[in-house]
Short mmCIF file of C-alpha atoms in Angstrom, two decimals:
data_model
loop_
_atom_site.label_atom_id
_atom_site.label_comp_id
_atom_site.label_asym_id
_atom_site.label_seq_id
_atom_site.Cartn_x
_atom_site.Cartn_y
_atom_site.Cartn_z
CA MET A 14 4.71 0.72 17.81
CA LYS A 15 1.87 2.55 16.39
CA LYS A 16 3.68 5.52 14.73
CA LEU A 17 6.68 3.40 13.95
CA TYR A 18 3.50 1.37 11.71
CA GLY A 19 2.40 4.39 10.48
CA ILE A 20 5.75 5.54 9.29
CA LEU A 21 6.04 2.14 6.78
CA CYS A 22 2.84 2.26 5.90
CA LYS A 23 3.63 5.77 4.43
CA ALA A 24 6.96 4.63 2.82
CA GLU A 25 5.33 2.06 1.13
CA ILE A 26 2.84 4.20 0.18
CA ILE A 27 6.05 6.56 -1.21
CA VAL A 28 7.68 3.34 -2.61
CA CYS A 29 5.40 2.20 -4.35
CA GLY A 30 4.28 5.61 -6.18
CA VAL A 31 7.79 6.32 -6.85
CA GLY A 32 8.33 3.42 -8.64
CA PHE A 33 5.23 3.35 -10.74
CA ILE A 34 6.31 6.48 -12.44
CA PHE A 35 9.41 4.91 -12.92
CA LEU A 36 7.62 1.82 -14.39
CA ILE A 37 6.43 3.85 -16.52
CA LEU A 38 9.25 6.20 -17.28
CA PHE A 39 11.22 2.80 -18.05
CA VAL A 40 8.67 1.13 -20.39
CA PHE A 41 8.19 4.32 -22.25
CA MET A 42 11.51 4.95 -22.92
CA SER A 43 12.52 1.62 -24.05
CA ALA A 44 9.41 2.10 -26.53
CA ILE A 45 10.81 5.44 -27.79
CA LEU A 46 14.23 3.97 -28.05
CA ARG A 47 13.39 0.87 -30.07
CA PHE A 48 11.66 3.47 -32.43
CA PHE A 49 15.34 4.41 -33.24
CA ARG A 50 16.46 1.10 -32.95
CA VAL A 51 18.24 1.35 -29.94
CA SER A 52 18.32 -1.85 -28.01
CA MET A 53 18.61 -1.40 -24.33
CA SER A 54 17.15 -4.84 -22.52
CA TRP A 55 18.04 -3.37 -19.30
CA ASN A 56 15.13 -1.14 -19.26
CA ILE A 57 12.80 -3.95 -19.64
CA ASP A 58 14.86 -5.82 -16.98
CA LEU A 59 14.71 -3.11 -14.33
CA ALA A 60 10.67 -2.59 -15.52
CA MET A 61 9.78 -5.81 -14.68
CA LEU A 62 11.58 -5.68 -11.65
CA LEU A 63 9.82 -2.28 -11.12
CA LEU A 64 6.47 -4.51 -11.62
CA ALA A 65 7.13 -6.90 -9.13
CA TRP A 66 7.54 -5.07 -6.27
CA THR A 67 4.77 -2.36 -6.90
CA ALA A 68 2.29 -4.70 -7.66
CA PHE A 69 2.61 -6.29 -4.71
CA LEU A 70 3.25 -3.16 -2.67
CA GLY A 71 0.05 -2.25 -4.16
CA ALA A 72 -1.39 -5.05 -3.19
CA ASP A 73 -0.80 -4.83 0.66
CA ILE A 74 -1.97 -0.95 0.11
CA ALA A 75 -5.14 -2.42 -1.52
CA TRP A 76 -5.53 -5.14 1.48
CA ARG A 77 -4.47 -2.37 4.68
CA SER A 78 -7.50 0.15 3.20
CA GLY A 79 -10.08 -1.98 2.21
CA GLN A 80 -10.18 -1.89 -1.35
CA LEU A 81 -10.09 -5.36 -2.33
CA ILE A 82 -12.99 -6.57 -3.87
CA GLY A 83 -15.16 -9.00 -1.18
CA ILE A 84 -18.11 -11.15 -1.53
CA ASP A 85 -20.39 -10.73 1.45
CA LEU A 86 -23.23 -12.59 -0.17
CA LEU A 87 -23.82 -15.13 1.98
CA THR A 88 -22.70 -13.67 5.53
CA ARG A 89 -24.43 -10.50 5.09
CA TYR A 90 -27.47 -12.21 6.47
CA LEU A 91 -26.29 -13.52 9.19
CA PRO A 92 -26.49 -12.98 12.82
CA LYS A 93 -23.36 -9.87 13.45
CA LYS A 94 -21.51 -11.76 16.31
CA LEU A 95 -21.47 -15.16 13.60
CA GLN A 96 -20.60 -12.57 10.58
CA LYS A 97 -17.95 -11.64 12.54
CA THR A 98 -16.59 -14.81 13.70
CA VAL A 99 -16.37 -15.56 9.97
CA SER A 100 -14.51 -12.71 8.97
CA VAL A 101 -11.76 -13.84 12.04
CA LEU A 102 -12.06 -16.73 10.98
CA ILE A 103 -11.10 -15.91 6.86
CA TYR A 104 -8.35 -13.41 8.58
CA VAL A 105 -6.61 -16.15 10.36
CA ILE A 106 -6.84 -18.49 7.28
CA ILE A 107 -5.76 -15.69 5.08
CA PHE A 108 -2.73 -14.40 7.88
CA CYS A 109 -1.31 -18.50 8.04
CA THR A 110 -1.43 -18.54 4.10
CA LEU A 111 0.70 -15.09 4.36
CA VAL A 112 3.08 -16.34 6.63
CA VAL A 113 3.18 -19.67 4.06
CA ILE A 114 4.34 -17.74 1.68
CA ALA A 115 6.61 -15.33 3.06
CA VAL A 116 8.43 -18.37 4.56
CA TYR A 117 8.52 -20.30 0.88
CA GLY A 118 9.20 -16.83 -0.68
CA CYS A 119 12.36 -16.60 1.63
CA ARG A 120 13.89 -19.85 0.70
CA LEU A 121 12.93 -18.93 -2.95
CA ALA A 122 15.01 -16.10 -2.67
CA TRP A 123 18.11 -17.66 -0.90
CA THR A 124 17.84 -20.33 -4.26
CA GLU A 125 17.68 -17.55 -6.72
CA ARG A 126 20.45 -15.32 -4.68
CA LEU A 127 23.27 -16.77 -7.35
CA ARG A 128 20.84 -16.12 -10.68
CA THR A 129 21.51 -12.97 -11.70
CA TYR A 130 19.51 -10.37 -14.82
CA GLN A 131 21.00 -10.95 -18.43
CA SER A 132 20.74 -7.38 -18.60
CA MET A 133 22.17 -6.53 -15.73
CA PRO A 134 24.57 -7.66 -12.52
CA ILE A 135 21.57 -7.30 -10.03
CA PRO A 136 20.39 -10.94 -7.95
CA TYR A 137 16.87 -12.31 -9.40
CA SER A 138 16.07 -12.59 -5.86
CA ILE A 139 15.47 -8.91 -5.60
CA VAL A 140 12.13 -9.54 -7.20
CA THR A 141 10.99 -12.88 -5.36
CA LEU A 142 12.05 -10.33 -1.93
CA SER A 143 9.66 -8.46 -3.40
CA LEU A 144 6.39 -10.84 -2.77
CA VAL A 145 8.66 -11.68 1.58
CA VAL A 146 8.22 -8.14 2.17
CA ALA A 147 4.51 -7.86 0.78
CA SER A 148 3.72 -10.82 2.54
CA ALA A 149 4.94 -10.18 5.83
CA SER A 150 3.67 -6.75 5.44
CA MET A 151 0.00 -7.54 4.48
CA ALA A 152 0.45 -10.41 7.66
CA VAL A 153 0.92 -7.35 9.67
CA SER A 154 -2.32 -5.60 7.79
CA THR A 155 -4.45 -8.87 8.75
CA ILE A 156 -3.01 -9.15 12.35
CA GLY A 157 -4.69 -5.45 12.19
CA LYS A 158 -7.94 -6.27 10.79
CA ILE A 159 -8.21 -8.81 13.37
CA LYS A 160 -7.21 -6.85 16.52
CA LYS A 161 -9.96 -4.19 15.19
CA ILE A 162 -13.04 -7.03 14.74
CA ILE A 163 -12.40 -8.15 18.26
CA ILE A 164 -11.92 -4.90 20.20
CA TYR A 165 -15.11 -3.71 18.05
CA PHE A 166 -16.62 -7.17 18.80
CA ASN A 167 -15.94 -6.89 22.26
CA GLU A 168 -17.38 -2.90 23.09
CA LYS A 169 -20.31 -3.94 21.13
CA SER A 170 -20.79 -6.80 23.45
CA GLU A 171 -20.36 -4.60 26.69
CA LYS A 172 -22.74 -1.97 25.54
CA ASP A 173 -24.85 -4.66 24.56
CA ALA A 174 -24.61 -6.25 27.99
CA ALA A 175 -25.20 -2.98 29.49
CA ARG A 176 -28.26 -2.10 28.49
#
């Protein structure tokens, strides 16, 4: 299971990186073509699609690697046991929020399945699915964070009890 999760994480990083490169290329190409008075509206639509996917997948990558901003001004002065308890509680709230986002994102994707881009025959629900995929991936990452805190907390308590 860990190997599959690792493969999915690496695939997510690759997809996000490639999507970001194409996003930059499409926006740059659109600007250059606009300078020569050639209008290609599908470039901007495709760039918006890639922006949604790269932003949400990038958020999961940052969440998983601990690169999102956090404020521990209040919790840093609490006892270690209470710090871990508050962290787990916050992660559970985040997990529940991500599940709600994923469920309602699925419902939104279903209602937008018939809506298409103005310049491309691609359903707009593909953009909405980026939120669903990223929320589900972030929920899995959050479960990993909760598991890590609980395992570390249990190991530390066993070491303290042995003293």
